[in-house]
Amino acid sequence: MNYTLHHCVDARSFRTLWMLEELGLPYELRMLPFPPRASAKDYLALNPLGTVPLLTTAEGVRLTESAASCQYLAARHSPGVLDVAVHETGYAAYLNWLHMSDATLTFPQTLVLRYARFEPPERRQPQVAHDYARWFLGRLRALEAALADGRPHLCAGRFTAADVAIGYAVMLATFIELPQPLPASVLAYWHGLAGRPAYTRAQAAQREAAIAQGVSTRPSPLG
């Protein structure tokens, strides 16, 4: 199955790109300027939301949520490895981390980025950005607690799609100004993930595709 991924550099669709590289799947990478809903109007015909990711196949697969794409790709192409099966003791934790990655962690980060960086100067709201940065750090306590014993992965005793989804949220945290540093356990976890060959390949793939397609290589993490 050949996938087509619509993507902005370092946006939430990076989760999907990272998963494709972890799985060694063939894919076509279509880079978009940020924000695509304003800078690539033709894209709205494909995804009326104007957001990324959009992961499709000729067979009718269509996914627009980054965490869902991670779950789908793992279940479809890596059962028992990057996926966690229903009968495994880590299944509930796996689902919880996948959903937490966007609903709990990425959400406040996008508000920080919007009101501290992406809005025009006259529309920026430093207090809003600061408050949501503190909110993010508060929500990060769950991850800090889970990693307190030094484990390299979140569930099932192995690297899974949950690590890709949560790992991206930590990656995104490196783009924003936080009132205090990330916890040491979270940083150690992130450094382990960022050292994976598939992560390095995904970073290289998006940069090469952006250059080839005439799109800025500047990170656009809102997506």
Short mmCIF file of C-alpha atoms in Angstrom, two decimals:
data_model
loop_
_atom_site.label_atom_id
_atom_site.label_comp_id
_atom_site.label_asym_id
_atom_site.label_seq_id
_atom_site.Cartn_x
_atom_site.Cartn_y
_atom_site.Cartn_z
CA MET A 1 0.00 0.00 0.00
CA ASN A 2 1.53 3.30 -1.09
CA TYR A 3 0.72 6.26 1.13
CA THR A 4 0.57 9.95 0.31
CA LEU A 5 1.26 12.30 3.19
CA HIS A 6 0.50 16.02 3.08
CA HIS A 7 2.82 17.68 5.57
CA CYS A 8 4.30 20.95 6.85
CA VAL A 9 7.80 20.99 8.29
CA ASP A 10 7.73 19.82 11.93
CA ALA A 11 3.95 20.13 12.14
CA ARG A 12 1.84 17.49 13.90
CA SER A 13 1.99 15.51 10.67
CA PHE A 14 5.59 14.77 11.62
CA ARG A 15 4.14 12.04 13.83
CA THR A 16 2.81 10.35 10.69
CA LEU A 17 6.04 10.81 8.77
CA TRP A 18 8.05 9.38 11.65
CA MET A 19 5.76 6.34 11.78
CA LEU A 20 6.12 5.74 8.03
CA GLU A 21 9.89 5.76 8.46
CA GLU A 22 9.78 3.47 11.49
CA LEU A 23 7.74 1.00 9.45
CA GLY A 24 9.80 1.32 6.27
CA LEU A 25 6.67 1.92 4.19
CA PRO A 26 6.67 3.49 0.72
CA TYR A 27 5.14 6.95 0.67
CA GLU A 28 4.93 10.16 -1.31
CA LEU A 29 5.59 13.31 0.70
CA ARG A 30 3.75 16.44 -0.44
CA MET A 31 5.01 19.51 1.37
CA LEU A 32 2.77 22.48 2.06
CA PRO A 33 3.55 26.05 3.09
CA PHE A 34 2.40 27.08 6.53
CA PRO A 35 -0.42 27.59 7.29
CA PRO A 36 -1.85 25.52 4.43
CA ARG A 37 -5.43 26.74 4.93
CA ALA A 38 -4.22 30.26 4.07
CA SER A 39 -1.14 29.61 1.95
CA ALA A 40 -2.30 26.68 -0.17
CA LYS A 41 -5.96 27.29 -0.97
CA ASP A 42 -6.12 24.37 -3.43
CA TYR A 43 -5.43 22.05 -0.51
CA LEU A 44 -8.86 22.83 0.93
CA ALA A 45 -10.38 20.72 -1.84
CA LEU A 46 -8.55 17.73 -0.36
CA ASN A 47 -8.98 18.60 3.30
CA PRO A 48 -11.60 21.27 4.07
CA LEU A 49 -10.03 21.79 7.50
CA GLY A 50 -6.83 22.97 5.83
CA THR A 51 -4.75 21.15 8.44
CA VAL A 52 -2.08 18.48 8.30
CA PRO A 53 -1.66 15.58 8.31
CA LEU A 54 -3.70 14.24 5.48
CA LEU A 55 -2.70 10.62 4.91
CA THR A 56 -4.33 8.89 1.94
CA THR A 57 -4.05 5.89 -0.35
CA ALA A 58 -5.59 5.00 -3.68
CA GLU A 59 -7.57 2.32 -1.81
CA GLY A 60 -9.50 4.94 0.14
CA VAL A 61 -7.56 5.37 3.38
CA ARG A 62 -8.05 8.91 4.67
CA LEU A 63 -6.73 10.13 8.01
CA THR A 64 -6.49 13.73 9.22
CA GLU A 65 -5.61 13.20 12.90
CA SER A 66 -1.94 12.65 13.71
CA ALA A 67 -2.42 10.34 16.71
CA ALA A 68 -5.03 8.32 14.80
CA SER A 69 -2.61 7.90 11.92
CA CYS A 70 -0.01 6.53 14.34
CA GLN A 71 -2.50 4.04 15.74
CA TYR A 72 -3.70 3.02 12.28
CA LEU A 73 -0.25 2.49 10.81
CA ALA A 74 0.93 0.51 13.84
CA ALA A 75 -2.14 -1.75 13.87
CA ARG A 76 -2.09 -2.26 10.12
CA HIS A 77 1.61 -2.81 9.57
CA SER A 78 3.20 -3.69 12.91
CA PRO A 79 0.86 -5.72 15.15
CA GLY A 80 2.53 -6.76 18.36
CA VAL A 81 5.51 -4.47 17.78
CA LEU A 82 4.69 -0.79 17.30
CA ASP A 83 1.07 -1.65 18.06
CA VAL A 84 -0.15 -2.99 21.41
CA ALA A 85 -2.79 -5.70 21.17
CA VAL A 86 -6.02 -5.80 23.18
CA HIS A 87 -4.87 -8.84 25.16
CA GLU A 88 -1.60 -7.23 26.29
CA THR A 89 -1.38 -5.72 29.76
CA GLY A 90 -0.11 -2.44 28.30
CA TYR A 91 -3.09 -1.93 26.00
CA ALA A 92 -4.99 0.55 28.17
CA ALA A 93 -1.84 2.60 28.80
CA TYR A 94 -1.09 2.54 25.08
CA LEU A 95 -4.46 4.02 24.16
CA ASN A 96 -4.28 6.55 26.97
CA TRP A 97 -0.86 7.86 25.88
CA LEU A 98 -1.94 8.03 22.24
CA HIS A 99 -4.96 10.17 23.07
CA MET A 100 -3.12 12.22 25.69
CA SER A 101 -0.49 13.19 23.13
CA ASP A 102 -2.80 15.62 21.35
CA ALA A 103 -5.80 16.21 23.59
CA THR A 104 -3.75 16.96 26.71
CA LEU A 105 -0.22 17.88 25.62
CA THR A 106 -0.20 19.37 22.13
CA PHE A 107 -3.34 21.46 22.64
CA PRO A 108 -1.87 23.99 25.12
CA GLN A 109 1.36 24.12 23.12
CA THR A 110 -0.43 25.28 20.00
CA LEU A 111 -1.91 28.17 21.93
CA VAL A 112 1.51 29.16 23.23
CA LEU A 113 2.92 29.12 19.71
CA ARG A 114 -0.01 31.03 18.29
CA TYR A 115 -0.11 33.84 20.82
CA ALA A 116 3.65 34.14 21.35
CA ARG A 117 4.95 33.65 17.82
CA PHE A 118 2.57 33.22 14.91
CA GLU A 119 0.05 36.01 15.41
CA PRO A 120 0.98 39.51 14.13
CA PRO A 121 2.67 41.55 16.89
CA GLU A 122 -0.46 43.56 17.59
CA ARG A 123 -2.50 40.37 18.20
CA ARG A 124 -0.03 38.56 20.40
CA GLN A 125 -1.05 37.80 23.97
CA PRO A 126 2.00 37.21 26.20
CA GLN A 127 -0.11 36.45 29.27
CA VAL A 128 -2.16 33.85 27.39
CA ALA A 129 1.02 32.23 26.08
CA HIS A 130 2.55 32.18 29.55
CA ASP A 131 -0.58 30.71 31.14
CA TYR A 132 -0.83 27.91 28.59
CA ALA A 133 2.90 27.19 28.90
CA ARG A 134 2.34 26.65 32.63
CA TRP A 135 -0.71 24.53 31.82
CA PHE A 136 1.40 22.35 29.54
CA LEU A 137 4.05 21.88 32.25
CA GLY A 138 1.31 20.88 34.67
CA ARG A 139 -0.03 18.27 32.26
CA LEU A 140 3.51 17.03 31.68
CA ARG A 141 3.61 15.75 35.25
CA ALA A 142 1.91 12.55 34.12
CA LEU A 143 4.75 11.86 31.69
CA GLU A 144 7.38 12.80 34.28
CA ALA A 145 5.86 10.36 36.76
CA ALA A 146 5.73 7.55 34.19
CA LEU A 147 9.40 8.05 33.38
CA ALA A 148 10.61 8.42 36.96
CA ASP A 149 12.10 4.92 36.97
CA GLY A 150 14.23 5.70 33.90
CA ARG A 151 12.30 3.54 31.47
CA PRO A 152 13.03 4.33 27.79
CA HIS A 153 9.48 3.62 26.55
CA LEU A 154 5.99 4.28 27.83
CA CYS A 155 4.16 0.99 27.62
CA ALA A 156 4.36 -2.74 26.86
CA GLY A 157 8.11 -2.73 27.57
CA ARG A 158 8.99 -1.63 24.04
CA PHE A 159 8.97 1.29 21.62
CA THR A 160 5.46 1.78 20.23
CA ALA A 161 3.37 4.29 18.32
CA ALA A 162 2.58 5.90 21.68
CA ASP A 163 6.22 6.94 21.95
CA VAL A 164 6.03 8.58 18.52
CA ALA A 165 2.86 10.47 19.49
CA ILE A 166 4.10 11.58 22.91
CA GLY A 167 7.64 12.12 21.62
CA TYR A 168 6.38 14.67 19.12
CA ALA A 169 4.71 16.63 21.95
CA VAL A 170 8.07 16.77 23.73
CA MET A 171 9.75 17.77 20.48
CA LEU A 172 7.21 20.56 20.12
CA ALA A 173 8.04 21.73 23.64
CA THR A 174 11.56 22.50 22.47
CA PHE A 175 10.10 25.14 20.12
CA ILE A 176 8.34 27.15 22.83
CA GLU A 177 9.48 29.30 25.72
CA LEU A 178 8.62 27.60 28.99
CA PRO A 179 8.66 29.17 32.47
CA GLN A 180 10.98 26.39 33.60
CA PRO A 181 13.11 23.68 31.95
CA LEU A 182 11.65 20.35 30.96
CA PRO A 183 12.09 17.69 33.67
CA ALA A 184 15.31 15.70 33.45
CA SER A 185 13.46 12.41 32.99
CA VAL A 186 11.46 13.84 30.07
CA LEU A 187 14.60 15.21 28.43
CA ALA A 188 16.37 11.87 28.79
CA TYR A 189 13.37 10.13 27.25
CA TRP A 190 13.32 12.60 24.37
CA HIS A 191 17.04 12.26 23.66
CA GLY A 192 16.57 8.51 23.37
CA LEU A 193 13.74 8.93 20.88
CA ALA A 194 15.56 11.57 18.84
CA GLY A 195 18.47 9.16 18.47
CA ARG A 196 16.39 6.62 16.60
CA PRO A 197 17.43 6.19 12.94
CA ALA A 198 13.82 6.55 11.74
CA TYR A 199 13.52 9.93 13.45
CA THR A 200 16.69 11.10 11.72
CA ARG A 201 15.42 9.81 8.37
CA ALA A 202 12.09 11.59 8.83
CA GLN A 203 13.85 14.87 9.57
CA ALA A 204 16.01 14.48 6.48
CA ALA A 205 13.05 13.45 4.31
CA GLN A 206 10.98 16.52 5.15
CA ARG A 207 13.91 18.87 4.58
CA GLU A 208 14.83 17.31 1.23
CA ALA A 209 11.20 17.29 0.07
CA ALA A 210 10.66 20.89 1.14
CA ILE A 211 13.72 22.06 -0.79
CA ALA A 212 12.76 20.03 -3.86
CA GLN A 213 9.18 21.35 -3.78
CA GLY A 214 10.09 24.96 -3.11
CA VAL A 215 8.67 25.11 0.41
CA SER A 216 10.35 26.81 3.35
CA THR A 217 12.30 24.50 5.65
CA ARG A 218 11.46 26.70 8.63
CA PRO A 219 9.59 24.69 11.30
CA SER A 220 5.82 25.21 11.25
CA PRO A 221 4.71 23.23 14.30
CA LEU A 222 1.06 24.20 14.49
CA GLY A 223 0.00 22.26 11.41
#
